[in-house]
Short mmCIF file of C-alpha atoms in Angstrom, two decimals:
data_model
loop_
_atom_site.label_atom_id
_atom_site.label_comp_id
_atom_site.label_asym_id
_atom_site.label_seq_id
_atom_site.Cartn_x
_atom_site.Cartn_y
_atom_site.Cartn_z
CA MET A 22 -0.80 -16.73 -11.87
CA SER A 23 -4.25 -17.79 -13.02
CA LYS A 24 -6.57 -15.13 -14.43
CA LYS A 25 -9.52 -13.76 -12.48
CA ARG A 26 -12.62 -15.88 -13.00
CA ASP A 27 -15.60 -14.17 -14.53
CA ARG A 28 -19.12 -14.39 -13.06
CA LEU A 29 -20.21 -17.30 -15.26
CA GLU A 30 -17.10 -19.34 -14.34
CA VAL A 31 -17.58 -18.75 -10.61
CA ILE A 32 -21.21 -19.92 -10.86
CA TYR A 33 -20.10 -22.97 -12.85
CA ASP A 34 -17.39 -23.82 -10.28
CA ILE A 35 -19.83 -23.58 -7.36
CA LEU A 36 -22.39 -25.78 -9.10
CA ILE A 37 -19.75 -28.35 -10.11
CA ILE A 38 -18.52 -28.59 -6.52
CA ILE A 39 -22.05 -29.26 -5.26
CA ARG A 40 -22.73 -31.83 -8.00
CA ASP A 41 -19.43 -33.65 -7.43
CA LYS A 42 -20.12 -33.94 -3.69
CA ASN A 43 -23.09 -36.19 -4.33
CA ASN A 44 -25.27 -33.13 -4.79
CA SER A 45 -25.13 -32.29 -1.11
CA ILE A 46 -22.55 -30.14 0.61
CA LYS A 47 -22.40 -28.02 3.79
CA PRO A 48 -21.82 -24.26 3.48
CA THR A 49 -18.33 -24.23 5.05
CA PRO A 50 -16.66 -26.76 2.71
CA LEU A 51 -18.43 -25.19 -0.25
CA LEU A 52 -16.95 -21.81 0.72
CA ARG A 53 -13.49 -23.37 1.06
CA PHE A 54 -13.60 -25.26 -2.26
CA SER A 55 -15.01 -22.31 -4.18
CA ASN A 56 -11.97 -20.08 -3.47
CA LEU A 57 -14.06 -17.02 -2.78
CA SER A 58 -14.09 -14.48 0.03
CA SER A 59 -16.96 -14.86 2.50
CA GLN A 60 -18.62 -11.75 1.15
CA SER A 61 -18.41 -12.86 -2.49
CA PHE A 62 -19.53 -16.35 -1.57
CA ASN A 63 -22.60 -15.00 0.23
CA GLU A 64 -23.48 -12.80 -2.75
CA TYR A 65 -23.15 -15.68 -5.20
CA ILE A 66 -25.03 -18.18 -3.06
CA SER A 67 -27.88 -15.67 -2.52
CA GLU A 68 -28.09 -15.16 -6.29
CA LEU A 69 -28.08 -18.91 -6.92
CA LEU A 70 -30.79 -19.48 -4.31
CA ASN A 71 -32.93 -16.68 -5.74
CA LYS A 72 -32.61 -18.10 -9.25
CA GLU A 73 -33.36 -21.61 -7.91
CA PHE A 74 -30.06 -22.95 -9.28
CA VAL A 75 -29.35 -24.16 -5.75
CA LYS A 76 -31.67 -25.14 -2.93
CA GLU A 77 -31.15 -25.36 0.81
CA ILE A 78 -31.94 -28.65 2.50
CA TYR A 79 -31.81 -29.54 6.19
CA ASP A 80 -30.99 -32.93 7.66
CA LYS A 81 -32.53 -34.50 10.79
CA LYS A 82 -30.08 -32.59 13.00
CA ASN A 83 -31.22 -29.39 11.31
CA LYS A 84 -27.86 -28.90 9.59
CA LYS A 85 -27.90 -26.95 6.34
CA PHE A 86 -26.78 -28.45 3.03
CA TYR A 87 -26.75 -27.06 -0.48
CA SER A 88 -28.08 -29.10 -3.34
CA LEU A 89 -28.60 -28.39 -7.07
CA GLY A 90 -32.03 -27.47 -8.38
CA ASP A 91 -33.24 -28.32 -11.88
CA LYS A 92 -32.02 -24.97 -13.18
CA GLY A 93 -28.58 -25.66 -11.69
CA PHE A 94 -28.32 -28.92 -13.63
CA LYS A 95 -29.54 -27.12 -16.75
CA TYR A 96 -26.87 -24.44 -16.32
CA LEU A 97 -24.12 -27.08 -16.07
CA GLU A 98 -25.50 -28.77 -19.19
CA LYS A 99 -25.55 -25.51 -21.17
CA TYR A 100 -22.38 -23.90 -19.77
CA GLU A 101 -20.15 -24.82 -22.75
CA ILE A 102 -22.78 -23.49 -25.15
CA ILE A 103 -23.01 -20.19 -23.26
CA LYS A 104 -19.21 -19.75 -23.10
CA GLY A 105 -18.80 -20.73 -26.75
CA PHE A 106 -21.50 -18.29 -27.81
CA ILE A 107 -19.98 -15.40 -25.84
CA ASP A 108 -16.51 -16.09 -27.29
CA ASP A 109 -17.73 -16.55 -30.85
CA PHE A 110 -19.78 -13.35 -30.91
CA GLU A 111 -17.21 -11.41 -28.83
CA LEU A 112 -19.86 -10.44 -26.27
CA MET B 10 -37.98 -1.12 -65.86
CA GLY B 11 -39.28 0.05 -62.50
CA PRO B 12 -42.24 2.17 -63.70
CA ASN B 13 -43.57 -0.78 -65.82
CA ILE B 14 -43.74 -3.04 -62.80
CA PRO B 15 -47.14 -2.94 -61.11
CA PRO B 16 -46.72 -1.44 -57.63
CA LEU B 17 -48.46 -4.43 -56.08
CA HIS B 18 -45.58 -6.65 -57.25
CA LEU B 19 -43.15 -4.37 -55.49
CA VAL B 20 -45.32 -4.44 -52.38
CA GLY B 21 -45.38 -8.23 -52.56
CA ILE B 22 -41.62 -8.46 -52.91
CA GLU B 23 -41.09 -6.01 -50.05
CA LEU B 24 -43.55 -7.98 -47.90
CA ILE B 25 -41.68 -11.25 -48.54
CA TYR B 26 -38.33 -9.53 -47.95
CA THR B 27 -39.53 -7.98 -44.67
CA LEU B 28 -41.01 -11.29 -43.51
CA ILE B 29 -37.73 -13.14 -44.23
CA ILE B 30 -35.72 -10.56 -42.28
CA ILE B 31 -38.21 -10.66 -39.38
CA ILE B 32 -38.11 -14.49 -39.36
CA PHE B 33 -34.29 -14.46 -39.21
CA CYS B 34 -34.37 -11.89 -36.40
CA GLY B 35 -37.00 -13.98 -34.59
CA ILE B 36 -34.90 -17.15 -34.90
CA ILE B 37 -31.88 -15.36 -33.40
CA TYR B 38 -33.99 -13.82 -30.61
CA PHE B 39 -35.77 -17.02 -29.57
CA LYS B 40 -32.82 -19.38 -30.09
CA THR B 41 -30.75 -17.36 -27.64
CA LYS B 42 -33.54 -17.07 -25.04
CA GLU B 43 -32.53 -20.14 -23.06
CA ILE B 44 -28.84 -19.26 -22.74
CA TYR B 45 -29.81 -15.69 -21.77
CA ASP B 46 -32.34 -16.85 -19.16
CA LEU B 47 -29.72 -19.13 -17.62
CA SER B 48 -26.75 -16.78 -17.69
CA LYS B 49 -28.33 -13.29 -17.61
CA HIS B 50 -25.17 -12.27 -19.47
CA LYS B 51 -25.46 -8.59 -20.47
CA GLY B 52 -23.67 -9.13 -23.79
CA ILE B 53 -26.17 -11.80 -24.81
CA GLY B 54 -28.99 -9.49 -23.70
CA PHE B 55 -27.73 -6.67 -25.95
CA PHE B 56 -27.20 -9.11 -28.81
CA ARG B 57 -30.83 -10.30 -28.56
CA ASN B 58 -32.11 -6.71 -28.35
CA THR B 59 -30.26 -5.92 -31.58
CA PHE B 60 -32.33 -8.39 -33.56
CA LEU B 61 -35.59 -7.63 -31.76
CA PHE B 62 -35.26 -3.93 -32.65
CA PHE B 63 -33.99 -4.62 -36.17
CA ALA B 64 -37.15 -6.68 -36.74
CA LEU B 65 -39.26 -3.73 -35.52
CA SER B 66 -37.30 -1.30 -37.73
CA TYR B 67 -37.87 -3.42 -40.82
CA LEU B 68 -41.54 -3.81 -39.95
CA VAL B 69 -42.08 -0.03 -39.65
CA ARG B 70 -40.06 0.54 -42.84
CA PHE B 71 -42.35 -1.88 -44.67
CA LEU B 72 -45.50 -0.24 -43.28
CA GLY B 73 -44.10 3.12 -44.41
CA GLN B 74 -43.51 1.79 -47.93
CA LEU B 75 -46.96 0.26 -48.01
CA PHE B 76 -48.48 3.60 -47.05
CA ILE B 77 -46.46 5.57 -49.64
CA LEU B 78 -47.39 3.14 -52.42
CA TYR B 79 -51.09 3.04 -51.62
CA ARG B 80 -51.22 6.80 -51.21
CA SER B 81 -49.91 7.16 -54.76
CA ILE B 82 -52.25 4.48 -56.16
CA LEU B 83 -55.39 5.80 -54.46
CA HIS B 84 -54.31 9.46 -54.87
CA ILE B 85 -54.89 10.19 -51.21
CA SER B 86 -54.00 13.78 -50.35
CA MET B 87 -51.62 14.37 -47.47
CA ARG B 88 -53.96 17.16 -46.34
CA ARG B 89 -56.37 14.46 -45.11
CA PHE B 90 -53.98 13.59 -42.29
CA ILE B 91 -53.95 15.65 -39.10
CA ILE B 92 -50.46 14.37 -38.30
CA LYS B 93 -48.25 13.82 -41.34
CA PRO B 94 -47.42 10.07 -41.51
CA HIS B 95 -43.71 10.68 -42.01
CA PHE B 96 -43.68 12.48 -38.64
CA VAL B 97 -44.57 9.10 -37.13
CA ILE B 98 -42.76 6.68 -39.47
CA PHE B 99 -39.31 8.33 -39.53
CA PRO B 100 -39.04 8.79 -35.74
CA LEU B 101 -40.15 5.18 -35.15
CA ILE B 102 -37.58 3.87 -37.63
CA THR B 103 -34.96 6.10 -35.98
CA TYR B 104 -35.76 4.89 -32.49
CA PHE B 105 -35.85 1.16 -33.30
CA SER B 106 -32.80 1.19 -35.56
CA TYR B 107 -30.76 3.29 -33.12
CA VAL B 108 -31.52 0.89 -30.29
CA ALA B 109 -30.66 -2.06 -32.59
CA ILE B 110 -27.32 -0.71 -33.83
CA LEU B 111 -26.26 0.69 -30.45
CA SER B 112 -27.15 -2.60 -28.73
CA LEU B 113 -24.87 -4.47 -31.12
CA VAL B 114 -22.06 -1.98 -30.59
CA PHE B 115 -22.41 -1.93 -26.80
CA SER B 116 -22.66 -5.74 -26.62
CA SER B 117 -18.88 -5.83 -27.03
CA PHE B 118 -17.86 -2.23 -26.25
CA ARG B 119 -19.14 -2.35 -22.63
CA LYS B 120 -16.38 -4.86 -21.84
CA THR B 121 -13.64 -2.29 -22.44
CA LYS B 122 -14.62 -0.22 -19.41
CA LYS B 123 -15.64 -1.81 -16.13
CA THR B 124 -18.08 0.82 -14.90
CA ASN B 125 -21.45 0.84 -13.27
CA ILE B 126 -22.97 2.69 -16.22
CA ASN B 127 -26.40 1.45 -17.17
CA TRP B 128 -25.66 0.95 -20.89
CA ASN B 129 -29.27 0.06 -21.59
CA LEU B 130 -30.34 3.48 -20.33
CA VAL B 131 -27.59 5.18 -22.38
CA ILE B 132 -28.76 3.38 -25.52
CA HIS B 133 -32.40 4.38 -25.06
CA LEU B 134 -31.48 7.99 -24.19
CA LEU B 135 -29.34 8.33 -27.33
CA ALA B 136 -32.13 6.80 -29.38
CA ILE B 137 -34.73 9.16 -27.88
CA ILE B 138 -32.53 12.25 -28.53
CA SER B 139 -32.01 11.19 -32.17
CA THR B 140 -35.71 10.43 -32.56
CA PHE B 141 -36.54 13.90 -31.25
CA PHE B 142 -34.34 15.55 -33.93
CA VAL B 143 -35.89 13.44 -36.68
CA PHE B 144 -39.40 14.19 -35.40
CA LEU B 145 -38.71 17.94 -35.42
CA SER B 146 -37.28 17.85 -38.94
CA GLY B 147 -39.69 15.26 -40.37
CA SER B 148 -36.95 14.61 -42.90
CA ALA B 149 -35.64 11.27 -44.12
CA MET B 150 -32.32 12.91 -44.97
CA ILE B 151 -31.79 13.89 -41.31
CA LEU B 152 -32.58 10.28 -40.39
CA ILE B 153 -30.07 8.95 -42.96
CA GLY B 154 -27.45 11.51 -41.87
CA LEU B 155 -27.82 10.49 -38.21
CA GLN B 156 -27.65 6.82 -39.14
CA PHE B 157 -24.50 7.42 -41.18
CA ALA B 158 -22.89 9.24 -38.23
CA LEU B 159 -23.84 6.31 -36.02
CA PHE B 160 -22.34 3.92 -38.59
CA ILE B 161 -18.97 5.74 -38.32
CA VAL B 162 -19.15 5.77 -34.49
CA ALA B 163 -20.06 2.05 -34.55
CA ILE B 164 -16.94 1.17 -36.59
CA VAL B 165 -14.76 3.05 -34.09
CA LEU B 166 -16.45 1.56 -31.00
CA ILE B 167 -16.49 -2.01 -32.32
CA ASN B 168 -12.73 -1.75 -32.76
CA ILE B 169 -12.06 -0.57 -29.21
CA LYS B 170 -11.62 -4.06 -27.86
CA PRO B 171 -9.88 -5.38 -24.75
CA LYS B 172 -6.18 -6.07 -25.42
CA ASN B 173 -6.39 -9.75 -24.53
CA LYS B 174 -8.92 -10.44 -27.25
CA LYS B 175 -7.94 -13.22 -29.62
CA ASN B 176 -9.02 -11.34 -32.70
CA LYS B 177 -7.57 -7.84 -32.89
CA SER B 178 -8.12 -7.39 -36.62
CA MET B 179 -10.44 -4.65 -37.83
CA PHE B 180 -11.64 -7.04 -40.51
CA SER B 181 -12.61 -10.21 -38.63
CA SER B 182 -15.47 -12.04 -40.36
CA LEU B 183 -17.82 -11.08 -37.53
CA HIS B 184 -16.94 -7.39 -37.75
CA VAL B 185 -17.26 -7.36 -41.53
CA THR B 186 -20.74 -8.89 -41.14
CA TYR B 187 -21.69 -6.15 -38.67
CA TYR B 188 -20.33 -3.38 -40.96
CA LEU B 189 -22.30 -4.80 -43.88
CA LEU B 190 -25.41 -5.09 -41.71
CA PHE B 191 -25.19 -1.37 -40.83
CA PHE B 192 -24.22 -0.39 -44.38
CA PHE B 193 -27.13 -2.19 -46.01
CA TRP B 194 -29.53 -0.85 -43.43
CA ILE B 195 -28.53 2.71 -44.44
CA ILE B 196 -28.82 1.83 -48.15
CA ASN B 197 -32.25 0.40 -47.34
CA LEU B 198 -33.23 3.76 -45.84
CA PHE B 199 -32.05 5.53 -49.01
CA SER B 200 -34.20 3.18 -51.04
CA PHE B 201 -37.14 3.86 -48.69
CA GLU B 202 -36.68 7.63 -49.05
CA ARG B 203 -36.46 7.45 -52.86
CA GLY B 204 -39.29 4.93 -53.20
CA PRO B 205 -39.09 1.64 -55.13
CA THR B 206 -37.92 3.09 -58.46
CA SER B 207 -35.76 0.27 -59.79
CA PHE B 208 -36.92 -3.32 -59.55
CA ILE B 209 -33.43 -4.77 -60.17
CA LEU B 210 -31.67 -2.45 -57.73
CA ASN B 211 -34.28 -3.11 -55.03
CA SER B 212 -34.09 -6.86 -55.55
CA LEU B 213 -30.28 -6.84 -55.34
CA LEU B 214 -30.43 -4.77 -52.18
CA ASN B 215 -32.97 -7.15 -50.66
CA ILE B 216 -30.94 -10.23 -51.61
CA PHE B 217 -27.73 -8.82 -50.08
CA SER B 218 -29.53 -7.87 -46.87
CA ILE B 219 -31.08 -11.34 -46.63
CA ILE B 220 -27.65 -12.96 -47.13
CA ILE B 221 -26.21 -10.90 -44.26
CA PHE B 222 -29.05 -11.77 -41.87
CA TYR B 223 -28.87 -15.39 -42.99
CA SER B 224 -25.12 -15.56 -42.27
CA ILE B 225 -25.66 -14.28 -38.72
CA THR B 226 -28.61 -16.63 -38.14
CA HIS B 227 -26.61 -19.56 -39.50
CA ARG B 228 -23.68 -18.69 -37.22
CA VAL B 229 -26.00 -18.54 -34.18
CA ILE B 230 -27.66 -21.89 -34.98
CA LYS B 231 -24.31 -23.55 -35.76
CA ARG B 232 -22.72 -22.27 -32.56
CA LEU B 233 -25.64 -23.43 -30.40
CA SER B 234 -26.01 -26.85 -32.03
CA ASN B 235 -22.26 -27.59 -32.33
CA VAL B 236 -21.61 -27.33 -28.64
CA GLN B 237 -24.80 -29.21 -27.85
CA LYS B 238 -23.36 -32.20 -29.74
CA LYS B 239 -20.08 -31.94 -27.80
CA GLY B 240 -21.98 -31.77 -24.50
#
């Protein structure tokens, strides 16, 4: 049984999913791929939108998609540094 | 040897020493800003606070030394002051150093219990209570006694780690560095209370403290740059 993901891992997983889907994914598949409950997913996505890690975009049919913001890309770039730092300093 | 050394030399050495410590603390604080801003990880936040407040503690300690030295050179009577300076200096040192040490302890201790406790509030409350006692007493010995008690509590708390931690040893290199950091801080306070009597002893104390801060700064820079290369 895999261990429970911490907050930083969940954020990383969500951002990776969006990036790997050509930086554009609908809410329902993102929820499915992220392996979170609806409630948790909504909490995380609200946090990511507030922090501008993720942005909402709408197509011509007014369908909602999620896409990475600059901060989202930055987070993915720095994720290994953050995890390494936390492990090294036992934080 | 101490009494033959002009006080200004000692002030100069203390100024350089304080500046070096503040620069190391500043490097740690600003180098970790980006990863904190991105992650908002509480542990990183406490870690940064540790070095911010240590820098403030060392700054106030230096200002206190500067005051004591110049008071003796210029023969300024304490009766000239409405509020005795040590009633301001000691409580400030207490507050900043308590927040610094407790932040370092809680940076890892908070992981042992998953609660909704606002550890930041707990840290500042403990620091304020200790500051109040030191203010009432106006005594450096009360300050040192409280710091020593905190040092003992810190050793206990740092060792209450989650069971799945890789390093369960009481003497991991990181923990030893933290113990030495606390220990030399207390010795520094002793030296502050006694005044700069021995040039050699003071210099040795300063060198050891600088080595400890350098080792932490070096570890921070190495950790941040190493992974950057991998990425």
